[in-house]
mmCIF file of C-alpha atoms and ligand atoms in Angstrom:
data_model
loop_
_atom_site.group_PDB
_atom_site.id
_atom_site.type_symbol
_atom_site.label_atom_id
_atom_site.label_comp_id
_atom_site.label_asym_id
_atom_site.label_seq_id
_atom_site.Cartn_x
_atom_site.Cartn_y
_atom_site.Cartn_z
ATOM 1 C CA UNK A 1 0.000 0.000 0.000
ATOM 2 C CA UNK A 2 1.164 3.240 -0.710
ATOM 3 C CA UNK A 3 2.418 6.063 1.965
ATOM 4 C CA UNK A 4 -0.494 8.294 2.988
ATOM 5 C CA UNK A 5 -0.910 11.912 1.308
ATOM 6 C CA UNK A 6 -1.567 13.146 4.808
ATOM 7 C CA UNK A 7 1.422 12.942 6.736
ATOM 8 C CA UNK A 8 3.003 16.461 6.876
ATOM 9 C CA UNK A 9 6.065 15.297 5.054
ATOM 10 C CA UNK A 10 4.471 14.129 2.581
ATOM 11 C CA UNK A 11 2.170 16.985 2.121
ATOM 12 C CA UNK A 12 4.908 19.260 2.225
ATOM 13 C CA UNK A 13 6.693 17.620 -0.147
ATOM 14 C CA UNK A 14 3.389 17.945 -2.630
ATOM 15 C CA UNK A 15 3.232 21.144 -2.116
ATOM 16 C CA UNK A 16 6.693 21.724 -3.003
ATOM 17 C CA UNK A 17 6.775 19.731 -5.816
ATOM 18 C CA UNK A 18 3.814 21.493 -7.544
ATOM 19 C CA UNK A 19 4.667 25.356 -5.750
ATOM 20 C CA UNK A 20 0.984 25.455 -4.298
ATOM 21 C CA UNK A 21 -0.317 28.373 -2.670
ATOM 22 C CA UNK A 22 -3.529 28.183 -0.348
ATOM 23 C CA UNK A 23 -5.971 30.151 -1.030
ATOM 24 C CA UNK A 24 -7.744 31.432 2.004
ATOM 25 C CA UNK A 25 -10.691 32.085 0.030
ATOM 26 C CA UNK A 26 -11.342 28.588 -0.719
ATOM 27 C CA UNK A 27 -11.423 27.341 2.995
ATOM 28 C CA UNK A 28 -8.054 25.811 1.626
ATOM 29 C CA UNK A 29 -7.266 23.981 5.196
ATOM 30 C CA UNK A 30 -5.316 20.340 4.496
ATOM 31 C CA UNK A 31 -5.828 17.789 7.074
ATOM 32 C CA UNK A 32 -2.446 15.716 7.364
ATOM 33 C CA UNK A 33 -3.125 13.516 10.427
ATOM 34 C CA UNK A 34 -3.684 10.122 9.096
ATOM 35 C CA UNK A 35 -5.596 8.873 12.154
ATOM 36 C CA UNK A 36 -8.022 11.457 12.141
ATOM 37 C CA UNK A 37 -8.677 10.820 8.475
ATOM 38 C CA UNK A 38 -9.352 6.997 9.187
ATOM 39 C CA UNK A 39 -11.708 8.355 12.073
ATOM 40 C CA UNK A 40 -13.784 10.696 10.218
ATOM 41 C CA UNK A 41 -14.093 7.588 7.109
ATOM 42 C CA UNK A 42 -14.993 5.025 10.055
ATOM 43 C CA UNK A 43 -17.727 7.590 11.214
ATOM 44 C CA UNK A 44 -18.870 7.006 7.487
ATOM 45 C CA UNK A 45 -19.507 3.153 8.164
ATOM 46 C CA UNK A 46 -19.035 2.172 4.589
ATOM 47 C CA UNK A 47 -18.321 -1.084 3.187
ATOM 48 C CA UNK A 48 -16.856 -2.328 -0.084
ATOM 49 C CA UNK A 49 -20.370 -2.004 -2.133
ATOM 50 C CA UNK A 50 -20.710 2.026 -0.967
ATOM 51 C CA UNK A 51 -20.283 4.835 -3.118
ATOM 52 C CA UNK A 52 -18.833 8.074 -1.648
ATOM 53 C CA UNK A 53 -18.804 11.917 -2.458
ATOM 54 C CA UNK A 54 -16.625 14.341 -1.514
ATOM 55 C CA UNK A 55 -16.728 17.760 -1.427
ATOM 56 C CA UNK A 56 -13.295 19.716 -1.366
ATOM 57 C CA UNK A 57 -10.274 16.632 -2.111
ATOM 58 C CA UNK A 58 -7.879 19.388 -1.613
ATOM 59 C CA UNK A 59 -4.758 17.356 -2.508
ATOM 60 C CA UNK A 60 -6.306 13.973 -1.640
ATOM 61 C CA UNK A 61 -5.536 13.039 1.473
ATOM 62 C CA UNK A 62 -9.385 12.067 2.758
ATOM 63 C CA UNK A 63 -10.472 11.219 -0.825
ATOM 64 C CA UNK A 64 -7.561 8.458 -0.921
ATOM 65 C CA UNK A 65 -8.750 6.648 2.766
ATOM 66 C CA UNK A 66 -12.253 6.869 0.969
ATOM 67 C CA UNK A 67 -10.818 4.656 -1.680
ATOM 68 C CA UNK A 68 -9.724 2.422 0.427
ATOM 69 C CA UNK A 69 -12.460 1.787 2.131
ATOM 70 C CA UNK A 70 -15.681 2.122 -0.869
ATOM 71 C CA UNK A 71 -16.518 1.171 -3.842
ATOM 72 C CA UNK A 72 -16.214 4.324 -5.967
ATOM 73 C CA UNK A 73 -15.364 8.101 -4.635
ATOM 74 C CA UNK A 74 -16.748 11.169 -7.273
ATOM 75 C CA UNK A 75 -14.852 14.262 -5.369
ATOM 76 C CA UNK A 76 -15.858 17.883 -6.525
ATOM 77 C CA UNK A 77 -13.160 20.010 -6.339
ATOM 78 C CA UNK A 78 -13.548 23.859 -7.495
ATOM 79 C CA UNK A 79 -10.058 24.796 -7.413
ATOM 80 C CA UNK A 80 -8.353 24.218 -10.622
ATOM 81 C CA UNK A 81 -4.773 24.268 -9.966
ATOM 82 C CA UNK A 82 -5.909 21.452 -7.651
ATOM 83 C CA UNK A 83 -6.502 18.541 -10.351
ATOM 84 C CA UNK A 84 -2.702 17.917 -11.840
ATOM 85 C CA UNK A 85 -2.146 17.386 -8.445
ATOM 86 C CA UNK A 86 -4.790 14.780 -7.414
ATOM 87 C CA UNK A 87 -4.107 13.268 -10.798
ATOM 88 C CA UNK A 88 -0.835 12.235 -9.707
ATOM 89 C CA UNK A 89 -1.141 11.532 -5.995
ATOM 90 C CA UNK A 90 -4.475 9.534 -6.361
ATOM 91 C CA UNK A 91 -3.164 7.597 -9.432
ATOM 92 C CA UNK A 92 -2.360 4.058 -7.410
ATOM 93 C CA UNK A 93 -6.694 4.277 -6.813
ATOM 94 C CA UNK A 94 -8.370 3.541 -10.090
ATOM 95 C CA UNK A 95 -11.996 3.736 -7.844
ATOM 96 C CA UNK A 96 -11.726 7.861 -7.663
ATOM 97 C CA UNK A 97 -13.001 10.179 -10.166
ATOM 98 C CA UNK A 98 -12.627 14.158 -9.555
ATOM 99 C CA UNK A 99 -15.134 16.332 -11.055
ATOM 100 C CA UNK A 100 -13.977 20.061 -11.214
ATOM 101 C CA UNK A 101 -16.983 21.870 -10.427
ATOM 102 C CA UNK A 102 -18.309 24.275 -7.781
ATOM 103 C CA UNK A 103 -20.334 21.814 -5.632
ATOM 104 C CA UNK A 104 -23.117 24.315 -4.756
ATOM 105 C CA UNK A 105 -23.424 24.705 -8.864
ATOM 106 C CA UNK A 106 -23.370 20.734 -9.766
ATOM 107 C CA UNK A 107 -26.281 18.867 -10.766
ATOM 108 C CA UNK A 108 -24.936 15.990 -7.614
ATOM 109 C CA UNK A 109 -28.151 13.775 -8.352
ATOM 110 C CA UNK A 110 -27.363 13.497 -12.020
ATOM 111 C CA UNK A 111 -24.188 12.639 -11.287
ATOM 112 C CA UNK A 112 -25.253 10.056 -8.508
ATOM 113 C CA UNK A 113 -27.173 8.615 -11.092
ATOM 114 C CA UNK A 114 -24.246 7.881 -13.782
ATOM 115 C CA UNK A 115 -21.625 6.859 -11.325
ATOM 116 C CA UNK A 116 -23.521 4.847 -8.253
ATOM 117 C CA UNK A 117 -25.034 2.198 -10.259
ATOM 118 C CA UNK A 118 -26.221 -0.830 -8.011
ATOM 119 C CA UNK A 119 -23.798 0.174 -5.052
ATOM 120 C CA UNK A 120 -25.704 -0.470 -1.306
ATOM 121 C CA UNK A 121 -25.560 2.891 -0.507
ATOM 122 C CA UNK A 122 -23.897 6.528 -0.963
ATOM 123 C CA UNK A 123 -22.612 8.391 2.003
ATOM 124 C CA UNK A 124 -21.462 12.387 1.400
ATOM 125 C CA UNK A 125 -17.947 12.623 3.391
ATOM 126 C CA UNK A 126 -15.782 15.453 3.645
ATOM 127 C CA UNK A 127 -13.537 18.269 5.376
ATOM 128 C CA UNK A 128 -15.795 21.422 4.239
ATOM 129 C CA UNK A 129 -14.501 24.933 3.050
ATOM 130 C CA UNK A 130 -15.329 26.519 6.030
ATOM 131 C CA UNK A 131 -16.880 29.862 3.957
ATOM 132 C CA UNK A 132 -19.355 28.085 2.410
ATOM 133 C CA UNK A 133 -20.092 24.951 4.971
ATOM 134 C CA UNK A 134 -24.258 25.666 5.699
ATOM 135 C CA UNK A 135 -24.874 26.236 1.736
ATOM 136 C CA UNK A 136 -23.457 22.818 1.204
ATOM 137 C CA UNK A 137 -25.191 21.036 3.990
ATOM 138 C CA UNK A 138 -28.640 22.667 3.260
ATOM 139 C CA UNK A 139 -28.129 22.231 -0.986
ATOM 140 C CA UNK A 140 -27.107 18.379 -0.268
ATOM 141 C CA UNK A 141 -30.249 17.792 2.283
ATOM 142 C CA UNK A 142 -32.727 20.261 0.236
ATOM 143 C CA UNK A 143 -31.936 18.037 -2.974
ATOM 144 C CA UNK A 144 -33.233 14.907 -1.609
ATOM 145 C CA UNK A 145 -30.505 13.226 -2.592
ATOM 146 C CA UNK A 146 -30.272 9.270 -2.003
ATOM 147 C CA UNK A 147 -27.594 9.568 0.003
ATOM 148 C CA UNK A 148 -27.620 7.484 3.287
ATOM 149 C CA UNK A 149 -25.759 10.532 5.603
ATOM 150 C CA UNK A 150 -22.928 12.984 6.246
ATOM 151 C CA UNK A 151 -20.056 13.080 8.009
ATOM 152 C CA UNK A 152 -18.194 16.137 7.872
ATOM 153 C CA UNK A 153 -15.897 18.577 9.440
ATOM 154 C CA UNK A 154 -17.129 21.725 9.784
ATOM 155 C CA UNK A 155 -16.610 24.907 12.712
ATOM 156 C CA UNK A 156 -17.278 23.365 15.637
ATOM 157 C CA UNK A 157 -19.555 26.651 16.300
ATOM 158 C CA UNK A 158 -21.409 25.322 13.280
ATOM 159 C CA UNK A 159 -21.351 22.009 14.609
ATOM 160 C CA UNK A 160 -23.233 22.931 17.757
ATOM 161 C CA UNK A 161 -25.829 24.672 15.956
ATOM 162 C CA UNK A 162 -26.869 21.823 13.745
ATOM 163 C CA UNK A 163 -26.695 19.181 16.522
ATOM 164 C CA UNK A 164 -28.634 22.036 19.605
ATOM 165 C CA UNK A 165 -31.232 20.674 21.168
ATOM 166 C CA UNK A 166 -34.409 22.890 21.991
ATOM 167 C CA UNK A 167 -33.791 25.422 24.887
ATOM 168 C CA UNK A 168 -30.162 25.617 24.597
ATOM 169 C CA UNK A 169 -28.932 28.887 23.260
ATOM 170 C CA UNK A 170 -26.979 27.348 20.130
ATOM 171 C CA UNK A 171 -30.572 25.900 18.768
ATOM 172 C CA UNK A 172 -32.206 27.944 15.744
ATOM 173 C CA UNK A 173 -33.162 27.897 12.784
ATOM 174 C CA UNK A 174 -30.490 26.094 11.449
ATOM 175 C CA UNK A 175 -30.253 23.256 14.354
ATOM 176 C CA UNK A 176 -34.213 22.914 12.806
ATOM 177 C CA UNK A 177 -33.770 22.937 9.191
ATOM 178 C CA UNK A 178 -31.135 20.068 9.581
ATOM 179 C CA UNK A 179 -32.862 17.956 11.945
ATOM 180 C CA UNK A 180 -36.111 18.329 9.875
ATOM 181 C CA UNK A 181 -34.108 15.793 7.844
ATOM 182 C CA UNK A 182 -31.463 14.081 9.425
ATOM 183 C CA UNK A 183 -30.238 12.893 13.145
ATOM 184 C CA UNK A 184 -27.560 14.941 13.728
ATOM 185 C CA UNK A 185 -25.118 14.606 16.323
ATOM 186 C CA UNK A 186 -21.247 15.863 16.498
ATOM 187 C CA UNK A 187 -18.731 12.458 16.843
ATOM 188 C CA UNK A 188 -15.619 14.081 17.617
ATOM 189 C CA UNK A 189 -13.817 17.417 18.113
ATOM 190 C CA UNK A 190 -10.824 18.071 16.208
ATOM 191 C CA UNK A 191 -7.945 20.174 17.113
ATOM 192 C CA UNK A 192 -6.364 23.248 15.122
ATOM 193 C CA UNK A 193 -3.052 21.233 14.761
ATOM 194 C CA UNK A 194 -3.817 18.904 12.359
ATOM 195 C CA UNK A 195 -4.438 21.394 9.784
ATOM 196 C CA UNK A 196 -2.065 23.108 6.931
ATOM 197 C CA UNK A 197 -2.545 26.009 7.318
ATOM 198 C CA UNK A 198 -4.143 25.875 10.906
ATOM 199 C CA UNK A 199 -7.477 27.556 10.928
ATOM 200 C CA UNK A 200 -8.765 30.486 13.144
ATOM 201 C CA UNK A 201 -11.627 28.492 14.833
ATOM 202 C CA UNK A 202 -11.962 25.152 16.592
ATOM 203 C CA UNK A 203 -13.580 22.257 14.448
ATOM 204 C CA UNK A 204 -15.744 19.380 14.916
ATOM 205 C CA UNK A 205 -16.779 16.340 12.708
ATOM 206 C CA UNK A 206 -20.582 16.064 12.856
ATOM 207 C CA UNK A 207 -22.584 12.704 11.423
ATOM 208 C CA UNK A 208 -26.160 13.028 9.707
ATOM 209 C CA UNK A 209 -28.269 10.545 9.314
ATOM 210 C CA UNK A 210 -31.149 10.753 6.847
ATOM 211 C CA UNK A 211 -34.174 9.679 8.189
ATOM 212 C CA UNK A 212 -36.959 8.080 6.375
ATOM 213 C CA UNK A 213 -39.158 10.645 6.862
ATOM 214 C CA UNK A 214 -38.922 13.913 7.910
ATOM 215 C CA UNK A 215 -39.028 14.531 11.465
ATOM 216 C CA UNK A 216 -42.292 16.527 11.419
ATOM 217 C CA UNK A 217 -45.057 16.030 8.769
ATOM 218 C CA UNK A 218 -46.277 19.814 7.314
ATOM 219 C CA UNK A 219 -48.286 20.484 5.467
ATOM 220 C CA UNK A 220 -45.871 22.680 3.216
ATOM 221 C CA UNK A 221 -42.238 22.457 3.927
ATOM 222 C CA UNK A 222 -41.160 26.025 2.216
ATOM 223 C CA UNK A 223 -43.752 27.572 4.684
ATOM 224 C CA UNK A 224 -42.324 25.442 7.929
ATOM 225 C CA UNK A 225 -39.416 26.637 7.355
ATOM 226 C CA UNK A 226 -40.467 30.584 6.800
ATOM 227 C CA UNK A 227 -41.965 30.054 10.327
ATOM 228 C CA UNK A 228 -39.291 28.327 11.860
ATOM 229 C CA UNK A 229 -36.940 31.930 10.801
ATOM 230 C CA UNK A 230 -39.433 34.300 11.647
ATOM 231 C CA UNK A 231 -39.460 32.749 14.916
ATOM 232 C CA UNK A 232 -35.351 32.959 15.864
ATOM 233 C CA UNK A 233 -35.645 36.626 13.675
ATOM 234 C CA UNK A 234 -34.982 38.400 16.921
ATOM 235 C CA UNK A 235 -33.901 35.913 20.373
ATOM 236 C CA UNK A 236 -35.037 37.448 22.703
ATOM 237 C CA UNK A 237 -38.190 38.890 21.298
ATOM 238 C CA UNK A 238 -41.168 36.464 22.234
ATOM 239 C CA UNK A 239 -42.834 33.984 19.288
ATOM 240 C CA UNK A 240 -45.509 36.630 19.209
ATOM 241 C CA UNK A 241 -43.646 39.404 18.182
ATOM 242 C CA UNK A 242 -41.449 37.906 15.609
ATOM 243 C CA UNK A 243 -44.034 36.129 14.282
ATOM 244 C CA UNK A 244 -45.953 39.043 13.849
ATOM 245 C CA UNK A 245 -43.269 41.382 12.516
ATOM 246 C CA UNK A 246 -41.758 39.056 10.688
ATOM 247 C CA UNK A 247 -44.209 36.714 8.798
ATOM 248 C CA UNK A 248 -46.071 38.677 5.598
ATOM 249 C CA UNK A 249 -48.625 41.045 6.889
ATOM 250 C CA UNK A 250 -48.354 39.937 10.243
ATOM 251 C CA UNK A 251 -49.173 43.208 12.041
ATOM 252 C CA UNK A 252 -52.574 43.120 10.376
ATOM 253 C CA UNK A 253 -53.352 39.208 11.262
ATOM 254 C CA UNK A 254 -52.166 39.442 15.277
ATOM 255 C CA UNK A 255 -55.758 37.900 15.886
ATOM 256 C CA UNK A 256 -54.784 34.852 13.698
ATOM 257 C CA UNK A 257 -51.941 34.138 15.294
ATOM 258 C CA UNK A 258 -52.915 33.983 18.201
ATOM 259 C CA UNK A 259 -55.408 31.770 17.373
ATOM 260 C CA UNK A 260 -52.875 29.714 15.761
ATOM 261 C CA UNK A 261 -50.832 29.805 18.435
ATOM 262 C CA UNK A 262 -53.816 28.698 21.332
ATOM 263 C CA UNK A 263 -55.098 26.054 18.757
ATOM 264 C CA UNK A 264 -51.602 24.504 18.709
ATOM 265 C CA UNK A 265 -51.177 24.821 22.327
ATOM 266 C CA UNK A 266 -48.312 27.326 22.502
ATOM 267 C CA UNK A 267 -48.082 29.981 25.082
ATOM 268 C CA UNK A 268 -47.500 33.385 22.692
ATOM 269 C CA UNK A 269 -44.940 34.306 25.803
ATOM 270 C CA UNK A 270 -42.666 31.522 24.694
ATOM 271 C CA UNK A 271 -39.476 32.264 22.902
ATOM 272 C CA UNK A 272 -38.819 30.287 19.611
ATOM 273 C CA UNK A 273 -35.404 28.421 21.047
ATOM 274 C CA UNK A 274 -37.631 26.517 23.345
ATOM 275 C CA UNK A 275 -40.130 25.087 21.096
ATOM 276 C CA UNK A 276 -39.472 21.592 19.929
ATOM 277 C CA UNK A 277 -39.737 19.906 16.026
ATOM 278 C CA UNK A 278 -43.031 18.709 16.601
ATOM 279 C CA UNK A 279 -44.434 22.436 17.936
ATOM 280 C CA UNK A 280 -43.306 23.963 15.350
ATOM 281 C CA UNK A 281 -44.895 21.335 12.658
ATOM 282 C CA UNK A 282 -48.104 21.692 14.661
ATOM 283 C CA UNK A 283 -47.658 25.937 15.012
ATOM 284 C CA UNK A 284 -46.951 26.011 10.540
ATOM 285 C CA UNK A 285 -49.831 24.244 9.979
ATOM 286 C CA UNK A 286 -52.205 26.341 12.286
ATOM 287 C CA UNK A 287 -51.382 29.693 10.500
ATOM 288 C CA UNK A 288 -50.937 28.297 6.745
ATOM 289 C CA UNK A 289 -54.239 28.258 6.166
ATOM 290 C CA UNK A 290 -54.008 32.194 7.587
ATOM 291 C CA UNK A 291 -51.259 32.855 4.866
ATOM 292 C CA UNK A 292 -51.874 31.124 1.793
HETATM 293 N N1 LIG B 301 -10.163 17.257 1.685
HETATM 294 C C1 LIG B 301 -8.934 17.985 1.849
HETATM 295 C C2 LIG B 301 -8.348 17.683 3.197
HETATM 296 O O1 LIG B 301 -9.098 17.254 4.067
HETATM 297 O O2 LIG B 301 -7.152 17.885 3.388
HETATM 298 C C3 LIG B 301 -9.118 19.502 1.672
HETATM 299 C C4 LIG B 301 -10.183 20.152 2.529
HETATM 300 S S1 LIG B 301 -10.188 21.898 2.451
HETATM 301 C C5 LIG B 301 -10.864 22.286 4.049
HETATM 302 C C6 LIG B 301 -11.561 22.338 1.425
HETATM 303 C C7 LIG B 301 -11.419 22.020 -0.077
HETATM 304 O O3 LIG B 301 -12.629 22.413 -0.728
HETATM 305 C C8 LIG B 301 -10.314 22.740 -0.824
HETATM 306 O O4 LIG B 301 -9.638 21.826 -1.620
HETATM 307 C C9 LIG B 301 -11.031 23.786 -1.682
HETATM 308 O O5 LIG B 301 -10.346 24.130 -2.861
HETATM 309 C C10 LIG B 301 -12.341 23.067 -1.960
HETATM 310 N N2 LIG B 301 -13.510 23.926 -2.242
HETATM 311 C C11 LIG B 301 -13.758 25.167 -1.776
HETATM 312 N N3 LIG B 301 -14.951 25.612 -2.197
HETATM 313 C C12 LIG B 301 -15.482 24.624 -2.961
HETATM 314 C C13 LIG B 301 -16.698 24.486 -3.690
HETATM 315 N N4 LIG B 301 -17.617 25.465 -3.693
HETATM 316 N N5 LIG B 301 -16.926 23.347 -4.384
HETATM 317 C C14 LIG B 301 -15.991 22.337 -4.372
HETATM 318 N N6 LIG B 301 -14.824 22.420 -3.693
HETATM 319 C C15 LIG B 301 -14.569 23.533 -3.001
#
């Protein structure tokens, strides 16, 4: 077997060898801790009849322990200058393809399509560009992709937003619109040193799983979700007043809401961070019907 990509001599020596810059704005940050990188894919619990995506191969050190332990790896990698490089260190794994494309732009279900034929199942795994790390999450759930889960390493701030349970002061909008479709919970912290460059903030390696269904059943998801933000617009403002200075017309339809709010048994007093999943299923349905 051939020497890992991500030990930092060898990283360095890639680097070297092809004069490669980082580029800040890319959330360029290279793991090059070997056991971390076997973590993070174990997280993944893939077998040899799994397909995996990843987002960001940077110079290949996570997409190369994905190849060792899947079937196939598609890796979308937006930085050009990026690809001679992976061409040659990922050349002993003939399972890896790299697609040079801005993830958030891809069609990722077409592609799913043409490269995952008959595999078990698909699992997104990756170290995210830090700049763009909720876009990514929300485009790959939002998508409905048939993928099985993520594991990824994100900010750990980010981390403990998407994994916040209600009442604690990390849990929003974001903690909501992830759990809608996934169980999310963060598997291990990582620390800044086993990064090239090191970044400015702490990171974490979070693991959704997609769940059948979605947690709540709405009656229209677009609308949940316009609720759910109107709701966390302002914290400490109660549900009543963000709901009503937030939500279209809201001043005018006070009465409705709080109807909405007594028929779904929710004190108008309450703040949004303490209202569950299942409240706030039961609170979007009560006032669609007042806004559409
Ligand atoms: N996977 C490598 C590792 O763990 O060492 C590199 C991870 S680095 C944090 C993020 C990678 O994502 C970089 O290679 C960067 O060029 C790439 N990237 C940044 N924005 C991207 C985007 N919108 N689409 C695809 N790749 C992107």
């Amino acid at each position: 077997m051939d020497k890992d990509i991500a030990t930092p001599v060898r990283t360095r020596a890639i680097l070297e060898k092809y004069g490669f810059s980082f580029k800040k704005s890319l959330g360029q940050n290279f793991l090059i801790d070997t056991n971390i990188l076997k973590k993070i894919v174990s997280f993944a619990n893939l077998t040899e009849n799994s397909g995996a995506i990843e987002i960001g191969p940077g110079i290949g050190a996570l997409t190369e322990q994905l190849a060792r332990s899947s079937k196939k790896v598609i890796a979308f990698e937006i930085d050009q200058r990026l690809l001679p490089i992976l061409q040659d260190t990922l050349s002993p794994y003939e399972n890896v393809k790299v697609i040079h494309k801005d993830v958030l732009e891809a069609n990722v279900q077409m592609v799913m399509e043409e490269e995952f034929h008959g595999m078990d199942d698909i699992m997104v795994v990756a170290n995210l560009p830090y700049y763009v790390t909720t876009p990514i999450i929300m485009k790959l759930l939002e998508e409905h992709l048939p993928i099985r889960g993520i594991v990824c390493m994100l900010q750990k701030e980010v981390a403990d937003r998407i994994s916040a349970k209600p009442g604690s002061k990390d849990y929003g909008s974001l903690s909501i619109a992830v759990q809608y479709y996934t169980e999310a919970e963060t598997v291990m912290i990582v620390p800044k040193t086993v990064f090239v460059p090191q970044p400015n903030v702490d990171s974490a390696v979070i693991r959704l799983t997609k769940r059948v269904q979605p947690a709540v059943e709405v009656k229209d998801e677009n609308f949940f979700f316009q609720v759910t933000k109107a709701s966390f617009a302002q914290r400490r403002k109660t549900l009543l007043n963000n709901l009503t200075s937030q939500l279209p017309d809201g001043k005018q339809k006070k009465e409705e809401i709080l109807a909405a709010l007594s028929a779904s048994g929710i004190d108008p007093g309450r703040r949004g961070e303490t209202l569950s999943l299942e409240e706030f299923g039961r609170l979007a349905d009560e006032l669609y019907t007042y806004f559409h």
